[in-house]
Every structure is written in C-alpha cells, then in structure tokens.
Amino acid sequence: VPMEESPMKADLVVVGLGYVGLPLAQEAVRSGLRVVGYDVAAPTIQGLNAGQSHVDDLSDDDIAEMRAAGFEATDDPTCLAATDAIVICVPTPLREGTTPDLRAIEAASADIGRHLRSGCLVVLESTTYPGTTNDVVRPILEEHSGLVAGTDFHLAFSPERIDPGNPTFGLRNTPKVVGGFTPKDTEVAAAFYERIVDEVVPTVGTREAEMAKLLENTYRHVNIALMNEIAVFSHDLGVDLWESIRAAATKPFGFAAFYPGPGVGGHCIPIDPNYLSHRVRTLGYQFRFVELAQEISNRMPAYVVARVQESLNEVSKPVRGSRVVVLG
C-alpha cells in the first residue's frame, strides 16, 4: 500500500509485524491511534491488507477490526516520514549458535534514519543486550538522518513482554518498562505508551530497560535448568518431582514454581540469555550460570528420548514402529 494513497499522518508506525509488532498495532488501534505497519515481507503485507492474520494471538476477525479502524500494512518506507512515533519490533535471532544477530535491527534503523523527521519518537522493543539502543541504533539513526538523539528526536527502549497464547496477560494489562536515551526521552516514551497500556514503569535509561528484559528471561532459564537437573536424579531416587514442586509451591513466600521439560522452549528463553552471555564475554568474563543452564537443558532432549526407550522396553516394545505423542 503506497503511502501516497494515505494522506493522513500516522500516530504510530510499527516496524516488524510478527508476534510482537502485530499485538502492539492492535492495542494502539483500539486506543484510537492511526497506525501503519511496516514490514519488508510482501506476503505478510498482502495477507494483512486482505484481513488475514499470520500470528496465533490475533484472528482474521481481529485484523478485519483493525483494518476497519484505519490500520494499513505497507512495505513502503516513506511511511516512516509521516508519523509521530516509530516502534521497532523486528526479530533478534542467534547466529552461529550463540552470537547475537542484529542485522534486522540495523536494517530497520537505517530505513528509519533515511526518513526520520525532527520531533519523532523512536523506540526499540526487540530483545537485545544492554547498550544496543545507544551504541548500535542511535549512531545509525543519526548518520542517516543528520539529526541528534535526545535533541532533534526522542529515543528509547521498551522491552516486549508478549507471552503468546496467554489468556490472562496481554499487552494492555502487562506493565510496560520504558528507558530513554535522556530523561526527556523517557518522559516522552512513557507518555506515548500510557495511551496504549494500563501501567508504564519508567527506568533511568535504555541500558537498564534492556537489562530488565534479560533478567526476566535469564531468571526463568536458570531455574528451569535447575528443575531439569533435579528431575534426572529424582527419577533415580524414586521421587515424584512434580508432586514435590506442587507441595513446595504452597509456601506463600520465598518460592516460585518452575517445571522440568525436554529442554527450553518458546520464543525467548532459549535465545535471550545468550545475548547477555555474549555481551559479558566481550568484557572478559564468563556468565557461568547461563552457560551451565544451557549445557544442562541441551542434554534434556536426549534424556527424554532415553526415558521413552525405557518406558517402551518395560512393555516389550521398540521405539521403531511405536507412535509417540508429545504434549506441550
């Protein structure tokens, strides 16, 4: 959808229309904002403009509702020049196992910089290591725009906290952490998100906001690995660990329940702690907890297969030819 067909200036352009960007666009539309979605994937653009969702948390009816309220998707970067706020929600995968891949952030920043206008707010939501907003995004924006962050435009980081499939907590009722390049940038970004979510939590800067996201997922990563390690020897001890966790969880303080599984799943936990571990290694340290957690959880798929083999052997069945159902 070329932007010349859309004469109205947007309140928000969401860059990256995946499982993070699309729910953000939806809540912004519901809040009365005029929203444009920018993505480089033509099939995504075509599907959304035809009223078709490609993420689990939004239905085709949700997209139709957004379209009726004025939402449009485009792969034309000129939309970035006609908006008050731009939020970057592009993927941040790993390259070569444990190395952060920031190419999508860098490309999005260059696109934005080429069209950035004075007074605009730019927020990075993509999960990454502390320092990315200031040291990677800011120089690219400034180089391509000729503008200065904190003076000519506002810059902030606000970690996404999307939990796909969660029926209780969505974007609106999950507190939104915001940290700006300057205190004024924090103030402007917080005011923007207050139009979309119920509670905004300002922090002192972009690095602290970036670290907050990694703390959340590293906490889960390490504790899931702990349960995975305990699960292995609990079986040998004849202990029903699930029952022990249920009992321990009745304590009203000092304990949070985590559960073992065949490794670590989801969009974030297998990846995000590695961003922090990589950053720490550049300082000459080892992040031993994360590396140990990764090692333990990487062993779990093979352990689960071995347990399946044992269970089948008990009923005189081989793995070959058996039908195995995996739940979860």
Coordinates of C-alpha atoms in Angstrom, one line a residue:
V1 CA 0.0 0.0 0.0
P2 CA 1.9 3.1 -1.2
M3 CA 1.7 5.9 1.4
E4 CA 0.7 8.5 -1.2
E5 CA -2.7 6.7 -1.1
S6 CA -2.9 7.5 2.7
P7 CA -3.0 11.3 3.1
M8 CA -3.4 11.2 6.9
K9 CA -0.2 11.3 9.0
A10 CA 0.1 8.3 11.3
D11 CA 0.4 8.5 15.1
L12 CA 2.5 5.3 15.0
V13 CA 4.4 3.1 12.6
V14 CA 5.2 -0.4 13.9
V15 CA 8.3 -1.8 12.1
G16 CA 8.1 -5.6 12.1
L17 CA 4.6 -7.2 12.1
G18 CA 5.3 -10.5 13.9
Y19 CA 4.1 -11.9 17.2
V20 CA 5.3 -8.7 19.0
G21 CA 4.6 -5.9 16.5
L22 CA 1.1 -7.0 15.5
P23 CA -0.4 -7.1 19.0
L24 CA 1.2 -3.6 19.6
A25 CA -0.5 -2.3 16.5
Q26 CA -3.8 -3.9 17.6
E27 CA -3.8 -2.2 21.0
A28 CA -2.7 1.1 19.5
V29 CA -5.6 1.0 17.0
R30 CA -8.0 0.1 19.9
S31 CA -6.7 3.2 21.7
G32 CA -7.7 5.4 18.9
L33 CA -4.3 5.9 17.2
R34 CA -3.9 5.9 13.5
V35 CA -1.4 3.0 12.9
V36 CA 0.6 1.9 9.9
G37 CA 2.5 -1.4 9.9
Y38 CA 5.8 -1.5 8.0
D39 CA 7.4 -4.8 7.1
V40 CA 9.8 -6.0 4.3
A41 CA 7.9 -9.3 3.8
A42 CA 5.5 -8.8 0.9
P43 CA 3.3 -11.9 1.8
T44 CA 2.8 -10.5 5.3
I45 CA 1.7 -7.2 3.9
Q46 CA -0.6 -8.7 1.4
G47 CA -2.2 -11.1 3.9
L48 CA -2.8 -8.3 6.5
N49 CA -4.3 -6.0 4.0
A50 CA -6.6 -8.8 2.9
G51 CA -7.7 -9.3 6.5
Q52 CA -5.6 -12.4 7.2
S53 CA -3.6 -13.0 10.4
H54 CA -0.3 -14.9 10.5
V55 CA 0.2 -14.9 14.3
D56 CA -1.7 -17.2 16.7
D57 CA -2.8 -14.4 19.1
L58 CA -4.8 -12.5 16.5
S59 CA -7.6 -13.9 14.4
D60 CA -8.7 -12.9 11.0
D61 CA -11.6 -11.1 12.7
D62 CA -9.1 -9.1 14.7
I63 CA -7.3 -8.0 11.6
A64 CA -10.6 -7.0 10.0
E65 CA -11.4 -4.9 13.0
M66 CA -8.1 -3.2 12.8
R67 CA -8.5 -2.6 9.0
A68 CA -12.0 -1.1 9.6
A69 CA -10.4 1.3 12.1
G70 CA -7.8 2.5 9.6
F71 CA -4.9 0.2 10.0
E72 CA -2.8 -0.5 6.9
A73 CA 0.3 -2.5 6.2
T74 CA 3.0 -1.5 3.8
D75 CA 6.5 -2.3 2.6
D76 CA 7.0 1.4 1.5
P77 CA 9.5 3.0 3.9
T78 CA 8.2 6.5 3.1
C79 CA 5.5 5.8 5.8
L80 CA 8.3 6.4 8.3
A81 CA 8.5 10.1 7.4
A82 CA 4.8 10.8 8.2
T83 CA 4.4 9.7 11.8
D84 CA 4.9 10.9 15.4
A85 CA 6.2 7.6 16.8
I86 CA 8.1 4.5 15.4
V87 CA 8.5 1.3 17.3
I88 CA 10.9 -1.4 16.1
C89 CA 9.7 -4.9 16.7
V90 CA 12.0 -6.9 14.4
P91 CA 13.4 -10.4 15.2
T92 CA 16.8 -10.8 17.0
P93 CA 17.8 -14.4 16.5
L94 CA 21.2 -16.0 17.1
R95 CA 23.9 -16.5 14.5
E96 CA 26.3 -19.4 14.7
G97 CA 24.7 -20.8 17.9
T98 CA 25.3 -18.1 20.5
T99 CA 26.2 -14.9 18.6
P100 CA 23.5 -12.2 18.5
D101 CA 22.2 -11.4 15.0
L102 CA 21.4 -7.7 14.9
R103 CA 21.1 -7.4 11.1
A104 CA 17.3 -6.8 11.2
I105 CA 17.7 -4.1 13.9
E106 CA 20.5 -2.4 11.8
A107 CA 18.4 -2.6 8.6
A108 CA 15.3 -1.2 10.3
S109 CA 17.4 1.6 11.9
A110 CA 18.8 2.5 8.5
D111 CA 15.4 2.6 6.9
I112 CA 14.1 4.8 9.7
G113 CA 17.1 7.1 9.7
R114 CA 16.7 7.8 6.0
H115 CA 13.1 9.1 6.6
L116 CA 13.3 10.3 10.2
R117 CA 11.9 13.7 10.9
S118 CA 12.5 16.1 13.8
G119 CA 10.5 15.6 16.9
C120 CA 9.7 11.9 16.2
L121 CA 9.9 9.2 18.9
V122 CA 11.8 6.0 18.0
V123 CA 11.5 3.0 20.4
L124 CA 13.3 -0.3 20.1
E125 CA 11.3 -3.2 21.5
S126 CA 13.4 -6.1 20.1
T127 CA 15.2 -8.1 22.8
T128 CA 18.9 -7.5 22.8
Y129 CA 22.0 -6.9 25.0
P130 CA 22.5 -3.8 27.1
G131 CA 23.9 -1.0 25.0
T132 CA 22.2 -1.8 21.7
T133 CA 19.9 1.2 21.7
N134 CA 22.7 3.7 22.5
D135 CA 25.6 2.1 20.7
V136 CA 24.0 0.4 17.6
V137 CA 20.6 2.0 16.9
R138 CA 21.4 5.6 17.8
P139 CA 24.5 6.0 15.5
I140 CA 22.7 4.5 12.6
L141 CA 19.7 6.8 13.1
E142 CA 21.9 9.9 13.5
E143 CA 24.1 9.0 10.5
H144 CA 21.3 8.6 8.0
S145 CA 19.1 11.4 9.3
G146 CA 21.6 14.1 10.2
L147 CA 19.6 14.5 13.4
V148 CA 20.8 14.2 17.0
A149 CA 19.1 11.8 19.5
G150 CA 17.8 13.5 22.6
T151 CA 17.8 16.9 20.9
D152 CA 16.2 16.6 17.5
F153 CA 14.4 13.3 18.0
H154 CA 13.5 11.1 21.0
L155 CA 15.0 7.6 21.5
A156 CA 14.0 4.9 24.0
F157 CA 14.0 1.2 24.7
S158 CA 10.9 -0.7 25.9
P159 CA 11.2 -4.5 26.2
E160 CA 8.4 -6.5 24.7
R161 CA 6.7 -8.8 27.2
I162 CA 4.4 -10.7 24.9
D163 CA 3.5 -14.2 26.1
P164 CA 1.9 -15.9 23.1
G165 CA -1.2 -17.8 24.0
N166 CA -1.5 -16.4 27.5
P167 CA -5.3 -15.9 28.1
T168 CA -4.8 -13.7 31.2
F169 CA -2.0 -11.3 30.4
G170 CA -1.7 -9.4 27.1
L171 CA -0.1 -6.2 26.0
R172 CA -2.5 -3.8 27.7
N173 CA -2.5 -5.3 31.2
T174 CA 1.2 -6.2 31.4
P175 CA 3.3 -3.3 32.9
K176 CA 5.5 -1.6 30.2
V177 CA 9.1 -0.8 31.2
V178 CA 10.5 2.2 29.4
G179 CA 14.0 3.7 29.4
G180 CA 15.1 6.7 27.3
F181 CA 18.4 8.0 26.0
T182 CA 17.7 11.1 28.1
P183 CA 15.3 11.8 30.9
K184 CA 13.2 13.8 28.5
D185 CA 13.1 10.8 26.1
T186 CA 11.9 8.6 28.9
E187 CA 9.2 11.1 29.7
V188 CA 8.0 11.2 26.0
A189 CA 8.1 7.5 25.5
A190 CA 6.2 6.9 28.8
A191 CA 3.5 9.3 27.7
F192 CA 3.2 7.5 24.4
Y193 CA 2.8 4.1 26.0
E194 CA 0.3 5.4 28.6
R195 CA -2.1 5.8 25.6
I196 CA -1.9 2.1 25.0
V197 CA -1.2 0.1 28.2
D198 CA -2.6 0.3 31.7
E199 CA 0.7 0.8 33.6
V200 CA 4.1 2.2 32.5
V201 CA 7.2 1.7 34.5
P202 CA 9.9 4.3 33.7
T203 CA 13.6 3.4 34.4
V204 CA 16.7 5.5 34.4
G205 CA 18.0 4.7 30.9
T206 CA 18.0 2.4 27.9
R207 CA 20.6 0.0 29.3
E208 CA 18.6 -0.6 32.4
A209 CA 15.5 -1.3 30.4
E210 CA 17.4 -3.7 28.1
M211 CA 18.9 -5.5 31.1
A212 CA 15.4 -5.8 32.7
K213 CA 14.2 -8.0 29.8
L214 CA 17.3 -10.2 30.0
L215 CA 16.9 -10.5 33.8
E216 CA 13.3 -11.8 33.4
N217 CA 14.3 -14.5 30.9
T218 CA 17.6 -15.4 32.4
Y219 CA 15.8 -15.9 35.8
R220 CA 13.4 -18.4 34.1
H221 CA 16.2 -20.0 32.0
V222 CA 18.4 -20.8 35.1
N223 CA 15.5 -22.0 37.2
I224 CA 14.1 -24.3 34.5
A225 CA 17.6 -25.8 34.1
L226 CA 17.7 -26.3 37.9
M227 CA 14.5 -28.3 37.7
N228 CA 15.8 -30.3 34.7
E229 CA 18.9 -31.3 36.6
I230 CA 16.8 -32.2 39.7
A231 CA 14.4 -34.2 37.5
V232 CA 17.2 -36.5 36.3
F233 CA 18.3 -37.7 39.8
S234 CA 14.8 -37.5 41.3
H235 CA 13.8 -40.3 38.9
D236 CA 16.8 -42.4 40.1
L237 CA 15.8 -41.7 43.7
G238 CA 12.2 -42.7 43.1
V239 CA 10.9 -39.2 43.8
D240 CA 7.8 -37.8 42.0
L241 CA 9.3 -34.3 41.4
W242 CA 6.0 -32.9 40.1
E243 CA 4.4 -33.7 43.4
S244 CA 7.3 -32.2 45.3
I245 CA 7.0 -29.0 43.3
R246 CA 3.3 -28.9 44.0
A247 CA 3.9 -29.2 47.7
A248 CA 6.7 -26.6 47.7
A249 CA 4.5 -24.1 45.8
T250 CA 2.1 -23.9 48.7
K251 CA 4.6 -21.8 50.6
P252 CA 3.3 -18.2 50.3
F253 CA 6.8 -16.7 50.2
G254 CA 10.4 -17.5 49.1
F255 CA 9.5 -20.0 46.3
A256 CA 8.3 -19.7 42.7
A257 CA 7.4 -22.9 40.9
F258 CA 9.3 -23.9 37.8
Y259 CA 8.9 -27.2 36.0
P260 CA 11.3 -29.6 34.1
G261 CA 10.9 -30.4 30.4
P262 CA 12.6 -31.6 27.3
G263 CA 14.9 -28.6 27.1
V264 CA 13.9 -25.0 27.0
G265 CA 11.2 -23.8 24.6
G266 CA 9.4 -20.7 23.5
H267 CA 10.4 -17.7 21.5
C268 CA 12.7 -16.1 24.2
I269 CA 14.2 -18.3 26.8
P270 CA 16.5 -20.4 24.6
I271 CA 17.8 -17.2 22.9
D272 CA 17.7 -14.1 25.1
P273 CA 20.1 -15.2 27.9
N274 CA 22.7 -15.8 25.3
Y275 CA 22.6 -12.2 24.3
L276 CA 23.6 -11.3 27.9
S277 CA 26.2 -14.1 28.0
H278 CA 27.7 -12.8 24.7
R279 CA 27.9 -9.3 26.0
V280 CA 29.6 -10.4 29.2
R281 CA 32.2 -12.4 27.3
T282 CA 33.2 -9.2 25.4
L283 CA 34.1 -7.8 28.9
G284 CA 36.4 -10.8 29.6
Y285 CA 34.0 -12.6 31.9
Q286 CA 32.1 -15.8 31.8
F287 CA 28.4 -15.8 32.6
R288 CA 28.7 -19.2 34.3
F289 CA 25.1 -19.6 35.4
V290 CA 23.7 -19.1 31.8
E291 CA 26.3 -21.3 30.2
L292 CA 25.7 -24.1 32.8
A293 CA 21.9 -23.7 32.3
Q294 CA 22.4 -24.0 28.6
E295 CA 24.5 -27.1 29.0
I296 CA 22.0 -28.8 31.3
S297 CA 19.0 -28.0 29.2
N298 CA 20.7 -29.1 26.0
R299 CA 21.1 -32.5 27.5
M300 CA 17.4 -32.9 28.2
P301 CA 16.1 -33.9 24.7
A302 CA 18.4 -37.0 24.7
Y303 CA 17.4 -37.7 28.3
V304 CA 13.7 -37.6 27.4
V305 CA 14.3 -40.0 24.4
A306 CA 16.2 -42.4 26.8
R307 CA 13.2 -42.3 29.2
V308 CA 10.9 -43.1 26.3
Q309 CA 13.0 -46.0 25.3
E310 CA 13.0 -47.3 28.9
S311 CA 9.2 -47.0 29.2
L312 CA 8.7 -48.8 25.9
N313 CA 11.1 -51.5 27.0
E314 CA 9.0 -52.1 30.1
V315 CA 6.2 -53.2 27.8
S316 CA 8.4 -55.1 25.4
K317 CA 8.1 -52.5 22.5
P318 CA 10.9 -51.0 20.4
V319 CA 11.0 -47.3 19.6
R320 CA 10.9 -48.1 15.9
G321 CA 7.3 -48.6 14.9
S322 CA 5.9 -47.0 18.0
R323 CA 3.6 -44.0 18.0
V324 CA 4.8 -41.3 20.4
V325 CA 2.6 -38.4 21.4
V326 CA 4.4 -35.2 22.5
L327 CA 2.3 -32.8 24.5
G328 CA 3.2 -29.2 25.4

